[in-house]
């Protein structure tokens, strides 16, 4: 945080990285809910949301954010490193702000899925999670396209991202088997 606050560059961190602090917050909230449930006095649905928040919320958010940034570069996708020619600084800030708002809104929808799970709506919770993670990875990493780099580790990355997405959809469609799906 101090490095970003003191940076002299006009270029901020990648907008996809908004998922990293979200993951940290979700992990801490989940941990707090678990501790609170052990102490007693918290509603059952909060305790039921704590474990998935601490485990899945943290990890999926970090994978979505870092994967959304790194995957297109490793998969050989064309990524604009600079603003397109003819774009003013004001337009570039607007584009960045729009992308940031889309990621933030999607992150809030993702976070809300844990409240659904805590309330006992397990299938819909996983479907919301699947929708958000699929949407972000399809948008940022163009997951639906095959890798352009022939290296084995790139293909393994692509397959692993697909496994995350398919596992979430499987957990949402067949919630009884969510543990093996994940």
mmCIF file with all atom_site columns, C-alpha atoms in Angstrom:
data_model
loop_
_atom_site.group_PDB
_atom_site.id
_atom_site.type_symbol
_atom_site.label_atom_id
_atom_site.label_alt_id
_atom_site.label_comp_id
_atom_site.label_asym_id
_atom_site.label_entity_id
_atom_site.label_seq_id
_atom_site.pdbx_PDB_ins_code
_atom_site.Cartn_x
_atom_site.Cartn_y
_atom_site.Cartn_z
_atom_site.occupancy
_atom_site.B_iso_or_equiv
_atom_site.pdbx_formal_charge
_atom_site.auth_seq_id
_atom_site.auth_comp_id
_atom_site.auth_asym_id
_atom_site.auth_atom_id
_atom_site.pdbx_PDB_model_num
ATOM 1   C CA . UNK A 1 1   ? 0.000   0.000   0.000   1.00 0.00 ? 1   UNK A CA 1
ATOM 2   C CA . UNK A 1 2   ? 2.795   2.448   0.855   1.00 0.00 ? 2   UNK A CA 1
ATOM 3   C CA . UNK A 1 3   ? 4.520   1.706   -2.464  1.00 0.00 ? 3   UNK A CA 1
ATOM 4   C CA . UNK A 1 4   ? 1.374   2.541   -4.426  1.00 0.00 ? 4   UNK A CA 1
ATOM 5   C CA . UNK A 1 5   ? 0.793   5.689   -2.362  1.00 0.00 ? 5   UNK A CA 1
ATOM 6   C CA . UNK A 1 6   ? 4.357   6.947   -2.975  1.00 0.00 ? 6   UNK A CA 1
ATOM 7   C CA . UNK A 1 7   ? 4.640   5.951   -6.619  1.00 0.00 ? 7   UNK A CA 1
ATOM 8   C CA . UNK A 1 8   ? 5.732   8.632   -9.035  1.00 0.00 ? 8   UNK A CA 1
ATOM 9   C CA . UNK A 1 9   ? 4.338   6.890   -12.079 1.00 0.00 ? 9   UNK A CA 1
ATOM 10  C CA . UNK A 1 10  ? 1.016   8.036   -13.492 1.00 0.00 ? 10  UNK A CA 1
ATOM 11  C CA . UNK A 1 11  ? 0.182   4.406   -14.231 1.00 0.00 ? 11  UNK A CA 1
ATOM 12  C CA . UNK A 1 12  ? -1.725  2.731   -11.433 1.00 0.00 ? 12  UNK A CA 1
ATOM 13  C CA . UNK A 1 13  ? -1.890  -0.950  -10.637 1.00 0.00 ? 13  UNK A CA 1
ATOM 14  C CA . UNK A 1 14  ? -3.824  -3.129  -13.080 1.00 0.00 ? 14  UNK A CA 1
ATOM 15  C CA . UNK A 1 15  ? -7.584  -2.768  -12.591 1.00 0.00 ? 15  UNK A CA 1
ATOM 16  C CA . UNK A 1 16  ? -7.880  -6.549  -12.258 1.00 0.00 ? 16  UNK A CA 1
ATOM 17  C CA . UNK A 1 17  ? -5.926  -6.300  -9.019  1.00 0.00 ? 17  UNK A CA 1
ATOM 18  C CA . UNK A 1 18  ? -9.030  -4.880  -7.284  1.00 0.00 ? 18  UNK A CA 1
ATOM 19  C CA . UNK A 1 19  ? -9.797  -8.565  -6.703  1.00 0.00 ? 19  UNK A CA 1
ATOM 20  C CA . UNK A 1 20  ? -6.718  -9.022  -4.492  1.00 0.00 ? 20  UNK A CA 1
ATOM 21  C CA . UNK A 1 21  ? -7.777  -6.666  -1.664  1.00 0.00 ? 21  UNK A CA 1
ATOM 22  C CA . UNK A 1 22  ? -11.325 -7.983  -2.066  1.00 0.00 ? 22  UNK A CA 1
ATOM 23  C CA . UNK A 1 23  ? -9.980  -11.487 -1.471  1.00 0.00 ? 23  UNK A CA 1
ATOM 24  C CA . UNK A 1 24  ? -8.070  -10.347 1.595   1.00 0.00 ? 24  UNK A CA 1
ATOM 25  C CA . UNK A 1 25  ? -11.184 -8.647  2.988   1.00 0.00 ? 25  UNK A CA 1
ATOM 26  C CA . UNK A 1 26  ? -13.331 -11.715 2.291   1.00 0.00 ? 26  UNK A CA 1
ATOM 27  C CA . UNK A 1 27  ? -10.770 -13.941 4.005   1.00 0.00 ? 27  UNK A CA 1
ATOM 28  C CA . UNK A 1 28  ? -10.611 -11.696 7.070   1.00 0.00 ? 28  UNK A CA 1
ATOM 29  C CA . UNK A 1 29  ? -14.410 -11.380 7.282   1.00 0.00 ? 29  UNK A CA 1
ATOM 30  C CA . UNK A 1 30  ? -14.740 -15.145 6.980   1.00 0.00 ? 30  UNK A CA 1
ATOM 31  C CA . UNK A 1 31  ? -12.163 -15.653 9.701   1.00 0.00 ? 31  UNK A CA 1
ATOM 32  C CA . UNK A 1 32  ? -13.977 -13.151 11.911  1.00 0.00 ? 32  UNK A CA 1
ATOM 33  C CA . UNK A 1 33  ? -17.269 -14.965 11.355  1.00 0.00 ? 33  UNK A CA 1
ATOM 34  C CA . UNK A 1 34  ? -15.656 -18.295 12.235  1.00 0.00 ? 34  UNK A CA 1
ATOM 35  C CA . UNK A 1 35  ? -14.160 -16.866 15.417  1.00 0.00 ? 35  UNK A CA 1
ATOM 36  C CA . UNK A 1 36  ? -17.473 -15.208 16.278  1.00 0.00 ? 36  UNK A CA 1
ATOM 37  C CA . UNK A 1 37  ? -19.375 -18.444 15.767  1.00 0.00 ? 37  UNK A CA 1
ATOM 38  C CA . UNK A 1 38  ? -16.993 -20.251 18.132  1.00 0.00 ? 38  UNK A CA 1
ATOM 39  C CA . UNK A 1 39  ? -17.573 -17.572 20.760  1.00 0.00 ? 39  UNK A CA 1
ATOM 40  C CA . UNK A 1 40  ? -21.324 -17.941 20.304  1.00 0.00 ? 40  UNK A CA 1
ATOM 41  C CA . UNK A 1 41  ? -24.025 -15.392 19.824  1.00 0.00 ? 41  UNK A CA 1
ATOM 42  C CA . UNK A 1 42  ? -23.860 -15.064 16.038  1.00 0.00 ? 42  UNK A CA 1
ATOM 43  C CA . UNK A 1 43  ? -26.730 -16.203 13.800  1.00 0.00 ? 43  UNK A CA 1
ATOM 44  C CA . UNK A 1 44  ? -26.311 -19.608 12.199  1.00 0.00 ? 44  UNK A CA 1
ATOM 45  C CA . UNK A 1 45  ? -26.279 -18.214 8.655   1.00 0.00 ? 45  UNK A CA 1
ATOM 46  C CA . UNK A 1 46  ? -23.281 -15.999 9.472   1.00 0.00 ? 46  UNK A CA 1
ATOM 47  C CA . UNK A 1 47  ? -21.382 -18.980 10.806  1.00 0.00 ? 47  UNK A CA 1
ATOM 48  C CA . UNK A 1 48  ? -22.342 -20.986 7.694   1.00 0.00 ? 48  UNK A CA 1
ATOM 49  C CA . UNK A 1 49  ? -20.947 -18.206 5.482   1.00 0.00 ? 49  UNK A CA 1
ATOM 50  C CA . UNK A 1 50  ? -17.674 -17.904 7.428   1.00 0.00 ? 50  UNK A CA 1
ATOM 51  C CA . UNK A 1 51  ? -15.902 -21.050 6.276   1.00 0.00 ? 51  UNK A CA 1
ATOM 52  C CA . UNK A 1 52  ? -16.513 -20.597 2.522   1.00 0.00 ? 52  UNK A CA 1
ATOM 53  C CA . UNK A 1 53  ? -15.638 -16.903 2.830   1.00 0.00 ? 53  UNK A CA 1
ATOM 54  C CA . UNK A 1 54  ? -12.326 -17.698 4.488   1.00 0.00 ? 54  UNK A CA 1
ATOM 55  C CA . UNK A 1 55  ? -11.448 -20.549 2.151   1.00 0.00 ? 55  UNK A CA 1
ATOM 56  C CA . UNK A 1 56  ? -13.069 -19.985 -1.238  1.00 0.00 ? 56  UNK A CA 1
ATOM 57  C CA . UNK A 1 57  ? -13.675 -16.236 -1.088  1.00 0.00 ? 57  UNK A CA 1
ATOM 58  C CA . UNK A 1 58  ? -10.057 -15.437 -0.462  1.00 0.00 ? 58  UNK A CA 1
ATOM 59  C CA . UNK A 1 59  ? -8.593  -17.889 -2.955  1.00 0.00 ? 59  UNK A CA 1
ATOM 60  C CA . UNK A 1 60  ? -11.089 -17.423 -5.805  1.00 0.00 ? 60  UNK A CA 1
ATOM 61  C CA . UNK A 1 61  ? -10.836 -13.635 -5.650  1.00 0.00 ? 61  UNK A CA 1
ATOM 62  C CA . UNK A 1 62  ? -7.029  -13.708 -5.788  1.00 0.00 ? 62  UNK A CA 1
ATOM 63  C CA . UNK A 1 63  ? -7.060  -16.261 -8.643  1.00 0.00 ? 63  UNK A CA 1
ATOM 64  C CA . UNK A 1 64  ? -9.626  -14.169 -10.535 1.00 0.00 ? 64  UNK A CA 1
ATOM 65  C CA . UNK A 1 65  ? -7.649  -10.949 -10.129 1.00 0.00 ? 65  UNK A CA 1
ATOM 66  C CA . UNK A 1 66  ? -4.146  -12.193 -10.774 1.00 0.00 ? 66  UNK A CA 1
ATOM 67  C CA . UNK A 1 67  ? -5.332  -14.740 -13.339 1.00 0.00 ? 67  UNK A CA 1
ATOM 68  C CA . UNK A 1 68  ? -7.317  -12.044 -15.117 1.00 0.00 ? 68  UNK A CA 1
ATOM 69  C CA . UNK A 1 69  ? -4.172  -9.971  -15.444 1.00 0.00 ? 69  UNK A CA 1
ATOM 70  C CA . UNK A 1 70  ? -1.487  -12.613 -16.028 1.00 0.00 ? 70  UNK A CA 1
ATOM 71  C CA . UNK A 1 71  ? -3.361  -15.233 -18.044 1.00 0.00 ? 71  UNK A CA 1
ATOM 72  C CA . UNK A 1 72  ? -3.831  -13.185 -21.232 1.00 0.00 ? 72  UNK A CA 1
ATOM 73  C CA . UNK A 1 73  ? -0.134  -12.341 -21.267 1.00 0.00 ? 73  UNK A CA 1
ATOM 74  C CA . UNK A 1 74  ? 0.932   -15.950 -20.740 1.00 0.00 ? 74  UNK A CA 1
ATOM 75  C CA . UNK A 1 75  ? -1.656  -17.323 -23.176 1.00 0.00 ? 75  UNK A CA 1
ATOM 76  C CA . UNK A 1 76  ? -0.265  -15.127 -25.955 1.00 0.00 ? 76  UNK A CA 1
ATOM 77  C CA . UNK A 1 77  ? -3.199  -12.724 -26.198 1.00 0.00 ? 77  UNK A CA 1
ATOM 78  C CA . UNK A 1 78  ? -2.638  -9.243  -27.527 1.00 0.00 ? 78  UNK A CA 1
ATOM 79  C CA . UNK A 1 79  ? -2.721  -6.906  -24.570 1.00 0.00 ? 79  UNK A CA 1
ATOM 80  C CA . UNK A 1 80  ? -2.522  -3.153  -24.917 1.00 0.00 ? 80  UNK A CA 1
ATOM 81  C CA . UNK A 1 81  ? 0.340   -1.984  -22.751 1.00 0.00 ? 81  UNK A CA 1
ATOM 82  C CA . UNK A 1 82  ? -0.319  1.654   -23.534 1.00 0.00 ? 82  UNK A CA 1
ATOM 83  C CA . UNK A 1 83  ? -3.411  3.648   -24.317 1.00 0.00 ? 83  UNK A CA 1
ATOM 84  C CA . UNK A 1 84  ? -4.509  3.347   -27.954 1.00 0.00 ? 84  UNK A CA 1
ATOM 85  C CA . UNK A 1 85  ? -3.280  6.097   -30.264 1.00 0.00 ? 85  UNK A CA 1
ATOM 86  C CA . UNK A 1 86  ? -5.531  9.130   -30.324 1.00 0.00 ? 86  UNK A CA 1
ATOM 87  C CA . UNK A 1 87  ? -6.866  8.583   -26.807 1.00 0.00 ? 87  UNK A CA 1
ATOM 88  C CA . UNK A 1 88  ? -6.569  11.588  -24.538 1.00 0.00 ? 88  UNK A CA 1
ATOM 89  C CA . UNK A 1 89  ? -5.494  11.300  -20.916 1.00 0.00 ? 89  UNK A CA 1
ATOM 90  C CA . UNK A 1 90  ? -9.054  12.069  -19.838 1.00 0.00 ? 90  UNK A CA 1
ATOM 91  C CA . UNK A 1 91  ? -10.454 9.319   -22.061 1.00 0.00 ? 91  UNK A CA 1
ATOM 92  C CA . UNK A 1 92  ? -7.852  6.873   -20.773 1.00 0.00 ? 92  UNK A CA 1
ATOM 93  C CA . UNK A 1 93  ? -8.849  7.661   -17.166 1.00 0.00 ? 93  UNK A CA 1
ATOM 94  C CA . UNK A 1 94  ? -12.521 7.147   -18.052 1.00 0.00 ? 94  UNK A CA 1
ATOM 95  C CA . UNK A 1 95  ? -11.795 3.777   -19.657 1.00 0.00 ? 95  UNK A CA 1
ATOM 96  C CA . UNK A 1 96  ? -9.792  2.722   -16.615 1.00 0.00 ? 96  UNK A CA 1
ATOM 97  C CA . UNK A 1 97  ? -12.503 3.937   -14.241 1.00 0.00 ? 97  UNK A CA 1
ATOM 98  C CA . UNK A 1 98  ? -15.193 2.069   -16.210 1.00 0.00 ? 98  UNK A CA 1
ATOM 99  C CA . UNK A 1 99  ? -13.165 -1.136  -16.096 1.00 0.00 ? 99  UNK A CA 1
ATOM 100 C CA . UNK A 1 100 ? -12.531 -0.646  -12.383 1.00 0.00 ? 100 UNK A CA 1
ATOM 101 C CA . UNK A 1 101 ? -16.247 -0.130  -11.720 1.00 0.00 ? 101 UNK A CA 1
ATOM 102 C CA . UNK A 1 102 ? -17.147 -3.269  -13.666 1.00 0.00 ? 102 UNK A CA 1
ATOM 103 C CA . UNK A 1 103 ? -14.633 -5.281  -11.635 1.00 0.00 ? 103 UNK A CA 1
ATOM 104 C CA . UNK A 1 104 ? -15.845 -3.732  -8.361  1.00 0.00 ? 104 UNK A CA 1
ATOM 105 C CA . UNK A 1 105 ? -19.523 -4.404  -9.147  1.00 0.00 ? 105 UNK A CA 1
ATOM 106 C CA . UNK A 1 106 ? -18.715 -7.973  -10.172 1.00 0.00 ? 106 UNK A CA 1
ATOM 107 C CA . UNK A 1 107 ? -16.679 -8.373  -6.981  1.00 0.00 ? 107 UNK A CA 1
ATOM 108 C CA . UNK A 1 108 ? -19.643 -7.251  -4.876  1.00 0.00 ? 108 UNK A CA 1
ATOM 109 C CA . UNK A 1 109 ? -21.893 -9.732  -6.667  1.00 0.00 ? 109 UNK A CA 1
ATOM 110 C CA . UNK A 1 110 ? -19.259 -12.406 -6.025  1.00 0.00 ? 110 UNK A CA 1
ATOM 111 C CA . UNK A 1 111 ? -19.120 -11.459 -2.322  1.00 0.00 ? 111 UNK A CA 1
ATOM 112 C CA . UNK A 1 112 ? -22.910 -11.587 -2.037  1.00 0.00 ? 112 UNK A CA 1
ATOM 113 C CA . UNK A 1 113 ? -22.850 -15.241 -3.085  1.00 0.00 ? 113 UNK A CA 1
ATOM 114 C CA . UNK A 1 114 ? -21.423 -16.129 0.320   1.00 0.00 ? 114 UNK A CA 1
ATOM 115 C CA . UNK A 1 115 ? -24.428 -14.586 2.077   1.00 0.00 ? 115 UNK A CA 1
ATOM 116 C CA . UNK A 1 116 ? -26.637 -16.729 -0.170  1.00 0.00 ? 116 UNK A CA 1
ATOM 117 C CA . UNK A 1 117 ? -24.678 -19.806 0.826   1.00 0.00 ? 117 UNK A CA 1
ATOM 118 C CA . UNK A 1 118 ? -24.918 -18.917 4.492   1.00 0.00 ? 118 UNK A CA 1
ATOM 119 C CA . UNK A 1 119 ? -28.692 -18.550 4.103   1.00 0.00 ? 119 UNK A CA 1
ATOM 120 C CA . UNK A 1 120 ? -28.852 -22.108 2.774   1.00 0.00 ? 120 UNK A CA 1
ATOM 121 C CA . UNK A 1 121 ? -29.177 -21.322 -0.944  1.00 0.00 ? 121 UNK A CA 1
ATOM 122 C CA . UNK A 1 122 ? -26.106 -23.333 -1.833  1.00 0.00 ? 122 UNK A CA 1
ATOM 123 C CA . UNK A 1 123 ? -26.860 -24.050 -5.504  1.00 0.00 ? 123 UNK A CA 1
ATOM 124 C CA . UNK A 1 124 ? -27.708 -20.432 -6.390  1.00 0.00 ? 124 UNK A CA 1
ATOM 125 C CA . UNK A 1 125 ? -24.670 -19.214 -4.416  1.00 0.00 ? 125 UNK A CA 1
ATOM 126 C CA . UNK A 1 126 ? -22.305 -21.348 -6.478  1.00 0.00 ? 126 UNK A CA 1
ATOM 127 C CA . UNK A 1 127 ? -24.059 -20.362 -9.694  1.00 0.00 ? 127 UNK A CA 1
ATOM 128 C CA . UNK A 1 128 ? -23.517 -16.675 -8.854  1.00 0.00 ? 128 UNK A CA 1
ATOM 129 C CA . UNK A 1 129 ? -19.869 -17.446 -8.109  1.00 0.00 ? 129 UNK A CA 1
ATOM 130 C CA . UNK A 1 130 ? -19.553 -19.397 -11.353 1.00 0.00 ? 130 UNK A CA 1
ATOM 131 C CA . UNK A 1 131 ? -21.169 -16.581 -13.330 1.00 0.00 ? 131 UNK A CA 1
ATOM 132 C CA . UNK A 1 132 ? -18.894 -13.900 -11.899 1.00 0.00 ? 132 UNK A CA 1
ATOM 133 C CA . UNK A 1 133 ? -15.632 -15.848 -12.215 1.00 0.00 ? 133 UNK A CA 1
ATOM 134 C CA . UNK A 1 134 ? -16.553 -17.043 -15.723 1.00 0.00 ? 134 UNK A CA 1
ATOM 135 C CA . UNK A 1 135 ? -17.484 -13.523 -16.751 1.00 0.00 ? 135 UNK A CA 1
ATOM 136 C CA . UNK A 1 136 ? -14.284 -11.951 -15.478 1.00 0.00 ? 136 UNK A CA 1
ATOM 137 C CA . UNK A 1 137 ? -11.985 -14.622 -16.910 1.00 0.00 ? 137 UNK A CA 1
ATOM 138 C CA . UNK A 1 138 ? -13.833 -14.594 -20.245 1.00 0.00 ? 138 UNK A CA 1
ATOM 139 C CA . UNK A 1 139 ? -13.552 -10.814 -20.407 1.00 0.00 ? 139 UNK A CA 1
ATOM 140 C CA . UNK A 1 140 ? -9.973  -10.403 -19.252 1.00 0.00 ? 140 UNK A CA 1
ATOM 141 C CA . UNK A 1 141 ? -8.259  -13.636 -20.312 1.00 0.00 ? 141 UNK A CA 1
ATOM 142 C CA . UNK A 1 142 ? -10.570 -14.551 -23.210 1.00 0.00 ? 142 UNK A CA 1
ATOM 143 C CA . UNK A 1 143 ? -10.749 -17.997 -21.720 1.00 0.00 ? 143 UNK A CA 1
ATOM 144 C CA . UNK A 1 144 ? -12.955 -19.240 -24.567 1.00 0.00 ? 144 UNK A CA 1
ATOM 145 C CA . UNK A 1 145 ? -10.019 -18.923 -26.996 1.00 0.00 ? 145 UNK A CA 1
ATOM 146 C CA . UNK A 1 146 ? -7.257  -21.509 -27.188 1.00 0.00 ? 146 UNK A CA 1
ATOM 147 C CA . UNK A 1 147 ? -3.765  -20.408 -26.149 1.00 0.00 ? 147 UNK A CA 1
ATOM 148 C CA . UNK A 1 148 ? -1.559  -19.021 -28.887 1.00 0.00 ? 148 UNK A CA 1
ATOM 149 C CA . UNK A 1 149 ? 1.645   -20.165 -27.206 1.00 0.00 ? 149 UNK A CA 1
ATOM 150 C CA . UNK A 1 150 ? 2.524   -23.856 -27.673 1.00 0.00 ? 150 UNK A CA 1
ATOM 151 C CA . UNK A 1 151 ? 4.396   -24.280 -24.369 1.00 0.00 ? 151 UNK A CA 1
ATOM 152 C CA . UNK A 1 152 ? 3.044   -26.984 -22.076 1.00 0.00 ? 152 UNK A CA 1
ATOM 153 C CA . UNK A 1 153 ? 2.863   -24.727 -18.995 1.00 0.00 ? 153 UNK A CA 1
ATOM 154 C CA . UNK A 1 154 ? 0.642   -22.318 -20.933 1.00 0.00 ? 154 UNK A CA 1
ATOM 155 C CA . UNK A 1 155 ? -1.746  -25.104 -21.850 1.00 0.00 ? 155 UNK A CA 1
ATOM 156 C CA . UNK A 1 156 ? -1.744  -26.288 -18.230 1.00 0.00 ? 156 UNK A CA 1
ATOM 157 C CA . UNK A 1 157 ? -2.613  -22.750 -17.117 1.00 0.00 ? 157 UNK A CA 1
ATOM 158 C CA . UNK A 1 158 ? -5.485  -22.620 -19.623 1.00 0.00 ? 158 UNK A CA 1
ATOM 159 C CA . UNK A 1 159 ? -6.783  -26.033 -18.504 1.00 0.00 ? 159 UNK A CA 1
ATOM 160 C CA . UNK A 1 160 ? -6.477  -25.084 -14.829 1.00 0.00 ? 160 UNK A CA 1
ATOM 161 C CA . UNK A 1 161 ? -8.522  -21.909 -15.355 1.00 0.00 ? 161 UNK A CA 1
ATOM 162 C CA . UNK A 1 162 ? -11.142 -23.973 -17.162 1.00 0.00 ? 162 UNK A CA 1
ATOM 163 C CA . UNK A 1 163 ? -11.151 -26.446 -14.258 1.00 0.00 ? 163 UNK A CA 1
ATOM 164 C CA . UNK A 1 164 ? -11.860 -23.613 -11.809 1.00 0.00 ? 164 UNK A CA 1
ATOM 165 C CA . UNK A 1 165 ? -14.742 -22.372 -13.964 1.00 0.00 ? 165 UNK A CA 1
ATOM 166 C CA . UNK A 1 166 ? -16.194 -25.833 -14.657 1.00 0.00 ? 166 UNK A CA 1
ATOM 167 C CA . UNK A 1 167 ? -15.845 -26.820 -11.008 1.00 0.00 ? 167 UNK A CA 1
ATOM 168 C CA . UNK A 1 168 ? -17.845 -23.790 -9.903  1.00 0.00 ? 168 UNK A CA 1
ATOM 169 C CA . UNK A 1 169 ? -20.564 -24.509 -12.466 1.00 0.00 ? 169 UNK A CA 1
ATOM 170 C CA . UNK A 1 170 ? -20.638 -28.150 -11.392 1.00 0.00 ? 170 UNK A CA 1
ATOM 171 C CA . UNK A 1 171 ? -20.938 -27.159 -7.731  1.00 0.00 ? 171 UNK A CA 1
ATOM 172 C CA . UNK A 1 172 ? -23.829 -24.862 -8.610  1.00 0.00 ? 172 UNK A CA 1
ATOM 173 C CA . UNK A 1 173 ? -25.652 -27.382 -10.752 1.00 0.00 ? 173 UNK A CA 1
ATOM 174 C CA . UNK A 1 174 ? -25.090 -30.359 -8.427  1.00 0.00 ? 174 UNK A CA 1
ATOM 175 C CA . UNK A 1 175 ? -24.602 -28.782 -4.972  1.00 0.00 ? 175 UNK A CA 1
ATOM 176 C CA . UNK A 1 176 ? -24.664 -32.147 -3.246  1.00 0.00 ? 176 UNK A CA 1
ATOM 177 C CA . UNK A 1 177 ? -21.283 -32.913 -4.848  1.00 0.00 ? 177 UNK A CA 1
ATOM 178 C CA . UNK A 1 178 ? -19.789 -29.442 -4.465  1.00 0.00 ? 178 UNK A CA 1
ATOM 179 C CA . UNK A 1 179 ? -16.712 -30.637 -2.547  1.00 0.00 ? 179 UNK A CA 1
ATOM 180 C CA . UNK A 1 180 ? -15.517 -32.992 -5.315  1.00 0.00 ? 180 UNK A CA 1
ATOM 181 C CA . UNK A 1 181 ? -16.490 -30.412 -7.964  1.00 0.00 ? 181 UNK A CA 1
ATOM 182 C CA . UNK A 1 182 ? -14.273 -27.839 -6.336  1.00 0.00 ? 182 UNK A CA 1
#
